[in-house]
Short mmCIF file of C-alpha atoms in Angstrom, two decimals:
data_model
loop_
_atom_site.label_atom_id
_atom_site.label_comp_id
_atom_site.label_asym_id
_atom_site.label_seq_id
_atom_site.Cartn_x
_atom_site.Cartn_y
_atom_site.Cartn_z
CA MET A 208 -24.09 -88.41 -50.20
CA THR A 209 -20.65 -86.79 -49.84
CA LYS A 210 -22.07 -83.41 -50.75
CA ASP A 211 -24.86 -83.78 -48.17
CA ARG A 212 -22.33 -84.65 -45.50
CA ILE A 213 -20.19 -81.63 -46.29
CA VAL A 214 -23.24 -79.36 -46.15
CA LEU A 215 -24.20 -80.76 -42.74
CA LEU A 216 -20.68 -80.25 -41.39
CA ASP A 217 -20.66 -76.69 -42.74
CA SER A 218 -24.06 -76.06 -41.15
CA LEU A 219 -22.78 -77.24 -37.77
CA ARG A 220 -19.63 -75.15 -38.19
CA GLY A 221 -21.76 -72.11 -39.04
CA LEU A 222 -23.89 -72.70 -35.94
CA GLY A 223 -20.72 -72.92 -33.89
CA VAL A 224 -19.07 -69.74 -35.14
CA LEU A 225 -22.26 -67.69 -34.72
CA GLY A 226 -23.05 -69.13 -31.30
CA ILE A 227 -19.55 -68.40 -30.02
CA LEU A 228 -20.03 -64.67 -30.64
CA LEU A 229 -22.74 -64.22 -27.99
CA CYS A 230 -20.43 -65.86 -25.44
CA ASN A 231 -17.45 -63.74 -26.50
CA ALA A 232 -19.31 -60.42 -26.72
CA PRO A 233 -18.81 -59.42 -23.04
CA ASP A 234 -15.07 -60.12 -23.35
CA PHE A 235 -14.85 -57.46 -26.06
CA ALA A 236 -17.00 -54.98 -24.13
CA VAL A 237 -15.52 -55.05 -20.62
CA PRO A 238 -12.21 -56.11 -19.01
CA PRO A 239 -11.80 -59.91 -18.79
CA VAL A 240 -12.16 -60.04 -15.01
CA LEU A 241 -15.76 -58.81 -15.38
CA ALA A 242 -16.87 -60.46 -18.62
CA GLU A 243 -18.57 -63.58 -17.24
CA SER A 244 -19.39 -62.14 -13.83
CA ALA A 245 -23.00 -61.28 -13.10
CA ALA A 246 -22.43 -60.01 -9.56
CA HIS A 247 -19.72 -57.52 -10.59
CA TRP A 248 -21.08 -56.63 -14.02
CA PRO A 249 -20.48 -52.85 -14.35
CA HIS A 250 -24.00 -52.11 -15.60
CA GLY A 251 -25.81 -53.66 -12.66
CA THR A 252 -28.20 -56.58 -12.35
CA SER A 253 -31.47 -55.41 -13.88
CA ALA A 254 -34.00 -58.05 -14.95
CA ALA A 255 -33.07 -57.59 -18.63
CA THR A 256 -29.34 -57.81 -17.90
CA LEU A 257 -29.69 -60.94 -15.79
CA SER A 258 -32.01 -62.53 -18.34
CA VAL A 259 -29.44 -62.19 -21.12
CA TRP A 260 -26.74 -63.53 -18.78
CA VAL A 261 -28.85 -66.55 -17.79
CA VAL A 262 -29.80 -67.37 -21.41
CA THR A 263 -26.15 -67.07 -22.48
CA GLN A 264 -24.91 -69.32 -19.69
CA TRP A 265 -27.74 -71.79 -20.15
CA LEU A 266 -27.99 -72.21 -23.93
CA PHE A 267 -24.73 -70.85 -25.36
CA GLN A 268 -21.75 -70.80 -23.00
CA ARG A 269 -19.35 -73.75 -23.57
CA LYS A 270 -21.69 -75.40 -26.08
CA PHE A 271 -20.51 -73.74 -29.27
CA VAL A 272 -16.81 -73.59 -28.52
CA THR A 273 -17.20 -77.32 -27.77
CA LEU A 274 -18.91 -77.84 -31.13
CA PHE A 275 -16.20 -75.86 -32.89
CA ALA A 276 -13.46 -77.96 -31.25
CA MET A 277 -15.22 -81.21 -32.19
CA LEU A 278 -15.47 -80.09 -35.81
CA PHE A 279 -11.82 -79.05 -35.88
CA GLY A 280 -11.01 -82.61 -34.90
CA VAL A 281 -12.94 -83.75 -37.98
CA SER A 282 -10.94 -81.37 -40.18
CA ILE A 283 -7.70 -82.97 -39.01
CA PHE A 284 -8.80 -86.24 -40.60
CA LEU A 285 -10.36 -84.65 -43.69
CA VAL A 286 -7.15 -82.76 -44.46
CA GLY A 287 -4.55 -85.22 -43.19
CA GLY A 288 -6.20 -88.54 -44.03
CA GLU A 289 -4.80 -91.69 -42.48
CA ARG A 290 -1.43 -91.54 -40.71
CA SER A 291 0.02 -93.71 -43.48
CA ASP A 292 -0.62 -90.92 -46.00
CA LEU A 293 2.66 -89.02 -45.65
CA GLU A 294 1.88 -86.41 -48.29
CA ARG A 295 -1.42 -85.36 -46.70
CA GLY A 296 0.21 -85.54 -43.28
CA ALA A 297 2.79 -82.97 -44.38
CA ILE A 298 0.00 -80.71 -45.66
CA LEU A 299 -1.78 -81.04 -42.31
CA ARG A 300 1.35 -80.08 -40.38
CA ARG A 301 1.83 -76.99 -42.54
CA ARG A 302 -1.85 -76.12 -42.06
CA LEU A 303 -1.54 -76.33 -38.29
CA GLY A 304 1.77 -74.48 -38.33
CA TRP A 305 0.26 -71.52 -40.15
CA MET A 306 -2.68 -71.65 -37.76
CA VAL A 307 -0.22 -71.10 -34.90
CA VAL A 308 0.96 -67.96 -36.68
CA PHE A 309 -2.60 -66.73 -37.23
CA GLY A 310 -3.43 -67.48 -33.61
CA LEU A 311 -0.48 -65.49 -32.28
CA LEU A 312 -1.29 -62.53 -34.54
CA HIS A 313 -4.98 -62.63 -33.67
CA GLY A 314 -4.38 -63.03 -29.93
CA PHE A 315 -1.81 -60.28 -29.51
CA ALA A 316 -2.74 -57.80 -32.27
CA VAL A 317 -6.54 -58.09 -32.35
CA TRP A 318 -8.23 -59.83 -29.42
CA TYR A 319 -6.84 -61.64 -26.38
CA GLY A 320 -9.56 -64.35 -26.40
CA ASP A 321 -8.13 -66.17 -29.43
CA VAL A 322 -8.79 -69.94 -29.73
CA LEU A 323 -6.84 -70.57 -32.94
CA LEU A 324 -3.55 -71.11 -31.10
CA SER A 325 -5.19 -73.58 -28.71
CA TYR A 326 -6.78 -75.50 -31.58
CA ALA A 327 -3.54 -75.65 -33.55
CA LEU A 328 -1.50 -76.93 -30.60
CA ALA A 329 -4.14 -79.55 -29.75
CA GLY A 330 -4.30 -80.45 -33.43
CA PHE A 331 -0.63 -81.44 -33.45
CA ALA A 332 -1.43 -84.00 -30.73
CA VAL A 333 -4.72 -85.28 -32.13
CA MET A 334 -3.22 -85.77 -35.61
CA LEU A 335 -1.27 -88.68 -34.12
CA ALA A 336 -4.59 -90.37 -33.24
CA ARG A 337 -6.48 -89.60 -36.45
CA SER A 338 -6.33 -93.22 -37.66
CA TRP A 339 -7.86 -94.61 -34.47
CA SER A 340 -11.27 -96.23 -34.64
CA ALA A 341 -14.38 -94.28 -33.76
CA ARG A 342 -14.83 -96.27 -30.55
CA ARG A 343 -11.25 -95.68 -29.39
CA LEU A 344 -11.38 -91.97 -30.15
CA ILE A 345 -14.68 -91.47 -28.31
CA ARG A 346 -13.66 -93.56 -25.30
CA THR A 347 -10.30 -91.81 -24.97
CA GLY A 348 -11.75 -88.33 -25.44
CA LEU A 349 -14.60 -88.95 -23.02
CA GLY A 350 -12.24 -90.52 -20.48
CA ILE A 351 -9.98 -87.47 -20.51
CA TRP A 352 -12.93 -85.08 -20.40
CA ILE A 353 -14.64 -86.85 -17.49
CA ALA A 354 -11.43 -87.18 -15.47
CA VAL A 355 -10.46 -83.53 -15.80
CA SER A 356 -14.06 -82.34 -15.29
CA LEU A 357 -14.33 -84.33 -12.06
CA LEU A 358 -11.09 -82.81 -10.78
CA MET A 359 -12.38 -79.34 -11.64
CA LEU A 360 -15.74 -80.01 -9.97
CA VAL A 361 -14.04 -81.23 -6.82
CA GLY A 362 -11.81 -78.16 -6.76
CA MET A 363 -14.73 -75.79 -7.33
CA SER A 364 -16.84 -77.55 -4.71
CA ILE A 365 -14.04 -77.25 -2.15
CA ALA A 366 -13.60 -73.59 -3.01
CA ALA A 367 -17.35 -73.02 -2.74
CA SER A 368 -17.57 -74.70 0.65
CA MET A 369 -14.66 -72.84 2.23
CA PRO A 370 -15.87 -69.91 4.33
CA LYS A 371 -14.33 -66.57 3.45
CA ASP A 372 -13.61 -63.78 5.86
CA SER A 373 -15.91 -60.92 4.88
CA ALA A 374 -13.14 -58.35 5.19
CA GLN A 375 -10.77 -60.46 3.07
CA GLN A 376 -13.49 -61.05 0.47
CA ALA A 377 -14.25 -57.33 0.35
CA LEU A 378 -10.55 -56.58 -0.14
CA GLU A 379 -10.24 -59.13 -2.98
CA THR A 380 -13.33 -57.73 -4.65
CA ALA A 381 -12.00 -54.19 -4.38
CA GLN A 382 -8.69 -55.28 -5.89
CA GLU A 383 -10.45 -56.99 -8.79
CA LEU A 384 -12.60 -53.95 -9.47
CA ALA A 385 -9.58 -51.65 -9.30
CA LYS A 386 -7.78 -53.89 -11.80
CA ALA A 387 -10.84 -53.84 -14.04
CA LYS A 388 -11.05 -50.04 -13.84
CA ALA A 389 -7.39 -49.71 -14.82
CA GLY A 390 -7.92 -52.06 -17.74
CA GLU A 391 -11.02 -50.15 -18.76
CA ALA A 392 -9.02 -46.93 -18.97
CA GLN A 393 -6.48 -48.60 -21.26
CA TYR A 394 -9.05 -50.22 -23.54
CA SER A 395 -10.85 -46.89 -23.82
CA GLY A 396 -7.64 -44.99 -24.59
CA THR A 397 -5.57 -44.69 -27.75
CA PHE A 398 -4.93 -47.44 -30.26
CA LEU A 399 -1.53 -48.11 -28.68
CA GLN A 400 -2.99 -48.25 -25.17
CA SER A 401 -5.70 -50.73 -26.18
CA LEU A 402 -3.16 -52.79 -28.12
CA ILE A 403 -0.79 -52.99 -25.13
CA GLN A 404 -3.60 -53.87 -22.70
CA ASN A 405 -4.87 -56.54 -25.08
CA GLY A 406 -1.37 -58.00 -25.22
CA LYS A 407 -1.11 -58.01 -21.41
CA ASP A 408 -4.43 -59.80 -21.09
CA ARG A 409 -3.38 -62.32 -23.72
CA LEU A 410 -0.20 -63.06 -21.77
CA ALA A 411 -2.30 -63.47 -18.61
CA PHE A 412 -4.30 -66.22 -20.33
CA LEU A 413 -1.28 -68.21 -21.55
CA PRO A 414 -0.70 -70.08 -18.23
CA ALA A 415 -4.11 -71.71 -18.78
CA GLU A 416 -3.01 -73.18 -22.14
CA PRO A 417 -1.96 -76.59 -20.73
CA ILE A 418 -5.45 -77.32 -19.35
CA ILE A 419 -7.03 -75.87 -22.50
CA PHE A 420 -4.75 -78.11 -24.56
CA VAL A 421 -5.89 -81.23 -22.68
CA MET A 422 -9.60 -80.39 -22.80
CA THR A 423 -9.51 -79.26 -26.44
CA SER A 424 -7.66 -82.42 -27.47
CA ALA A 425 -10.35 -84.50 -25.73
CA LEU A 426 -13.12 -82.66 -27.58
CA MET A 427 -11.34 -83.08 -30.92
CA MET A 428 -11.10 -86.83 -30.32
CA ILE A 429 -14.78 -87.02 -29.42
CA GLY A 430 -15.66 -85.03 -32.54
CA LEU A 431 -13.53 -87.14 -34.86
CA GLY A 432 -14.91 -90.30 -33.30
CA ALA A 433 -18.47 -89.02 -33.75
CA PHE A 434 -17.66 -88.22 -37.38
CA LYS A 435 -16.31 -91.71 -38.03
CA ALA A 436 -19.40 -93.18 -36.34
CA GLY A 437 -21.66 -91.19 -38.66
CA VAL A 438 -23.08 -88.91 -35.95
CA LEU A 439 -21.76 -85.69 -37.53
CA THR A 440 -22.64 -86.75 -41.05
CA GLY A 441 -26.34 -87.48 -40.47
CA GLU A 442 -25.80 -91.21 -41.07
CA ALA A 443 -26.50 -92.45 -37.54
CA SER A 444 -29.87 -93.92 -36.63
CA ASP A 445 -32.86 -91.84 -35.62
CA ARG A 446 -32.85 -93.73 -32.35
CA LEU A 447 -29.32 -92.53 -31.55
CA TYR A 448 -30.14 -88.92 -32.41
CA ARG A 449 -33.24 -89.08 -30.20
CA ARG A 450 -31.11 -90.39 -27.35
CA LEU A 451 -28.56 -87.63 -27.86
CA LEU A 452 -31.36 -85.08 -27.89
CA VAL A 453 -32.97 -86.38 -24.69
CA GLY A 454 -29.62 -86.64 -22.89
CA GLY A 455 -28.65 -83.14 -23.96
CA LEU A 456 -32.00 -81.69 -22.95
CA LEU A 457 -31.70 -83.22 -19.47
CA ALA A 458 -28.17 -81.86 -19.10
CA SER A 459 -29.30 -78.46 -20.37
CA ALA A 460 -32.23 -78.44 -17.94
CA LEU A 461 -29.85 -79.03 -15.04
CA VAL A 462 -27.49 -76.26 -16.16
CA GLY A 463 -30.34 -73.84 -16.82
CA GLY A 464 -31.93 -74.61 -13.45
CA LEU A 465 -28.66 -73.88 -11.63
CA PHE A 466 -28.14 -70.52 -13.31
CA ILE A 467 -31.78 -69.49 -12.91
CA ALA A 468 -31.57 -70.43 -9.23
CA GLY A 469 -28.40 -68.38 -8.89
CA ALA A 470 -30.06 -65.32 -10.41
CA VAL A 471 -33.15 -65.70 -8.17
CA MET A 472 -31.05 -66.23 -5.01
CA GLY A 473 -28.93 -63.12 -5.54
CA LEU A 474 -25.92 -64.73 -7.25
CA PRO A 475 -24.32 -66.61 -4.31
CA ARG A 476 -20.63 -67.28 -4.90
CA GLY A 477 -20.71 -70.99 -3.98
CA LEU A 478 -23.60 -71.87 -6.26
CA GLY A 479 -21.98 -69.88 -9.04
CA LEU A 480 -18.76 -71.89 -8.84
CA VAL A 481 -20.59 -75.22 -8.83
CA SER A 482 -22.82 -74.08 -11.72
CA VAL A 483 -19.82 -73.20 -13.88
CA GLY A 484 -18.18 -76.55 -13.09
CA ILE A 485 -21.29 -78.53 -14.03
CA GLN A 486 -21.80 -76.37 -17.12
CA TRP A 487 -18.27 -77.23 -18.24
CA ALA A 488 -18.62 -80.96 -17.48
CA LEU A 489 -21.93 -81.29 -19.34
CA ALA A 490 -20.87 -79.31 -22.42
CA PRO A 491 -20.36 -82.39 -24.69
CA PRO A 492 -23.84 -83.93 -24.22
CA THR A 493 -25.58 -80.56 -24.59
CA THR A 494 -23.52 -79.87 -27.71
CA LEU A 495 -24.45 -83.23 -29.23
CA ALA A 496 -28.11 -82.36 -28.64
CA TYR A 497 -27.59 -79.35 -30.92
CA VAL A 498 -26.07 -81.72 -33.47
CA ALA A 499 -29.16 -83.93 -33.27
CA LEU A 500 -31.43 -80.92 -33.73
CA MET A 501 -29.46 -79.85 -36.81
CA VAL A 502 -29.73 -83.33 -38.30
CA PHE A 503 -33.49 -83.40 -37.74
CA ALA A 504 -33.76 -79.90 -39.22
CA ALA A 505 -31.79 -80.96 -42.30
CA ARG A 506 -34.22 -83.85 -42.84
CA SER A 507 -37.30 -81.65 -42.46
CA LYS A 508 -38.97 -79.81 -45.32
CA VAL A 509 -39.97 -76.98 -42.99
CA TRP A 510 -36.75 -76.54 -40.98
CA SER A 511 -34.15 -77.42 -43.61
CA ALA A 512 -33.84 -73.71 -44.44
CA ILE A 513 -31.90 -73.27 -41.17
CA PRO A 514 -28.96 -75.59 -42.01
CA ARG A 515 -28.98 -74.27 -45.59
CA ALA A 516 -28.63 -70.70 -44.30
CA LEU A 517 -25.87 -71.68 -41.86
CA ALA A 518 -23.80 -73.75 -44.31
CA PRO A 519 -22.13 -70.78 -46.10
CA VAL A 520 -21.25 -69.26 -42.71
CA GLY A 521 -19.55 -72.50 -41.75
CA GLN A 522 -17.78 -72.82 -45.07
CA MET A 523 -16.22 -69.44 -44.28
CA ALA A 524 -15.83 -70.08 -40.54
CA PHE A 525 -12.19 -68.90 -40.40
CA THR A 526 -13.02 -65.64 -42.14
CA ASN A 527 -16.17 -65.09 -40.09
CA TYR A 528 -14.45 -65.82 -36.78
CA LEU A 529 -11.68 -63.29 -37.41
CA ALA A 530 -14.17 -60.82 -38.89
CA GLN A 531 -16.14 -60.97 -35.63
CA SER A 532 -13.03 -59.94 -33.73
CA LEU A 533 -12.32 -57.06 -36.10
CA ILE A 534 -15.93 -55.82 -35.94
CA MET A 535 -16.18 -56.09 -32.16
CA THR A 536 -12.83 -54.43 -31.47
CA PHE A 537 -13.82 -51.66 -33.91
CA ILE A 538 -16.95 -51.13 -31.84
CA PHE A 539 -15.38 -51.36 -28.39
CA TYR A 540 -11.60 -50.78 -28.36
CA GLY A 541 -10.18 -47.27 -28.16
CA GLY A 542 -8.34 -45.89 -31.19
CA ARG A 543 -9.93 -48.41 -33.58
CA GLY A 544 -13.42 -47.08 -34.15
CA LEU A 545 -16.37 -46.31 -31.90
CA GLY A 546 -14.57 -46.76 -28.58
CA LEU A 547 -17.61 -48.05 -26.66
CA HIS A 548 -15.63 -50.19 -24.21
CA GLY A 549 -17.47 -50.37 -20.90
CA LYS A 550 -20.51 -48.51 -22.24
CA VAL A 551 -22.83 -51.30 -23.48
CA ASP A 552 -24.99 -53.52 -21.27
CA ARG A 553 -25.76 -57.19 -21.96
CA PRO A 554 -29.04 -56.55 -23.84
CA GLY A 555 -27.15 -54.17 -26.13
CA LEU A 556 -24.45 -56.80 -26.66
CA ALA A 557 -27.13 -59.33 -27.58
CA ALA A 558 -28.59 -56.90 -30.11
CA ILE A 559 -25.15 -56.28 -31.64
CA THR A 560 -24.57 -60.03 -31.79
CA VAL A 561 -27.85 -60.66 -33.62
CA GLY A 562 -27.00 -57.88 -36.07
CA ILE A 563 -23.64 -59.49 -36.83
CA TRP A 564 -25.33 -62.88 -37.23
CA ILE A 565 -27.63 -61.45 -39.89
CA VAL A 566 -24.78 -59.69 -41.70
CA GLN A 567 -22.58 -62.80 -41.71
CA ILE A 568 -25.37 -65.07 -42.93
CA LEU A 569 -26.12 -62.70 -45.81
CA TRP A 570 -22.56 -61.84 -46.76
CA SER A 571 -21.39 -65.46 -46.61
CA ARG A 572 -24.06 -66.47 -49.10
CA TRP A 573 -23.24 -63.48 -51.33
CA TRP A 574 -19.51 -64.21 -51.27
CA LEU A 575 -19.80 -67.94 -51.98
CA ASP A 576 -22.12 -67.30 -54.90
CA ARG A 577 -19.09 -65.64 -56.49
CA PHE A 578 -16.03 -67.30 -54.98
CA GLU A 579 -14.90 -70.84 -54.17
CA MET A 580 -14.00 -70.12 -50.53
CA GLY A 581 -13.74 -67.32 -47.99
CA PRO A 582 -10.94 -64.76 -48.41
CA LEU A 583 -8.96 -65.87 -45.36
CA GLU A 584 -9.56 -69.52 -46.17
CA TRP A 585 -8.01 -68.79 -49.57
CA VAL A 586 -4.96 -67.08 -48.00
CA TRP A 587 -4.52 -69.91 -45.49
CA ARG A 588 -4.88 -72.56 -48.19
CA ARG A 589 -2.26 -70.87 -50.39
CA LEU A 590 0.16 -70.82 -47.47
CA TYR A 591 -0.10 -74.51 -46.59
CA ARG A 592 -1.08 -76.09 -49.93
CA GLY A 593 -0.08 -73.69 -52.73
CA PRO A 594 -1.98 -71.63 -55.33
CA SER A 595 -5.74 -72.22 -55.45
CA PRO A 596 -8.45 -70.58 -57.58
CA LEU A 597 -10.63 -68.10 -55.70
CA ARG A 598 -13.23 -66.86 -58.18
CA ARG A 599 -15.77 -69.39 -59.41
CA PRO A 600 -14.93 -70.52 -62.98
CA ALA A 601 -18.19 -69.30 -64.54
CA LEU A 602 -17.59 -65.80 -63.21
CA ALA A 603 -13.87 -65.82 -63.88
CA THR A 604 -14.51 -66.36 -67.63
CA ALA A 605 -17.46 -63.98 -67.89
#
């Protein structure tokens, strides 16, 4: 049973790390001010472009980073154990401490959209609650999530309802586009230029860390609570999984309807703000619907191949996440490889994403047939726990 549970968690983690890439792809390809914008997307609003944008916002955006955060909350308990276990608690603190280092290096030296730092900082808070009951964790996490989401929805609704002077709006748009053009020139320049611009954009994101810390901590609590309740281990009842699936499908239908309506109506600013707010607020139930689908797939003879294929990707999630950044910056950043920043439309980004999915599914299986863990997992583990074997014993003695 323990082995089955680990496989399911790895499958969910693999789904999360692959799903995140489609959401992150525009952030590698264009300056951050344009990445999630449909109205100001530099390649226009063709039917194909808008279709990829709608599908991404509807089925991917917020869902998989939410799943990843929930699963990181589980790892805090799996590594650190109960709060009374001082030895494992010390290991957990070292693990999170080294994750801070990796997050700073990744964010400033590779890609500004790093989440490792946010997860590590939230982890230091959630580790204090890791011995709470499942009910307390879920109630606290949901309470925080709902409260902050309501505040955000109110703020976005007020912003959407406030009339804007057309001249002022045109000026703000022009300033944003000018900023994006300047960033584009830097990302398309030399290695040093792209590195400096990446660092500037990373610094620009740091003021948002407090709200990210709060929301990520809430998701980690929900995830750990769901784990303790058996939801993330496949041990919950079929009835509960069906309820999660129905609730998530209803939430997803609302989100999808809003973004489809926005695309059909010409991308009105007010509807766009409200859509993003509702998308954010409903991320947990839609994410748990994906969990339910994965559980049902794991129990099915026909569909069980999907979680089996995803499990190695999840077992190497740290390696695969950082590898995605290295591959994408090689493709798009100047001085690192192909230098295609600003030159690829959304359909092309989707094609690149699918290609990376296939490569990571295949290479993860190949690697784990030969080694105990991913290469970066091995480095990380050595740093916080000490020497660990990498090559599988049968191959090491061959």
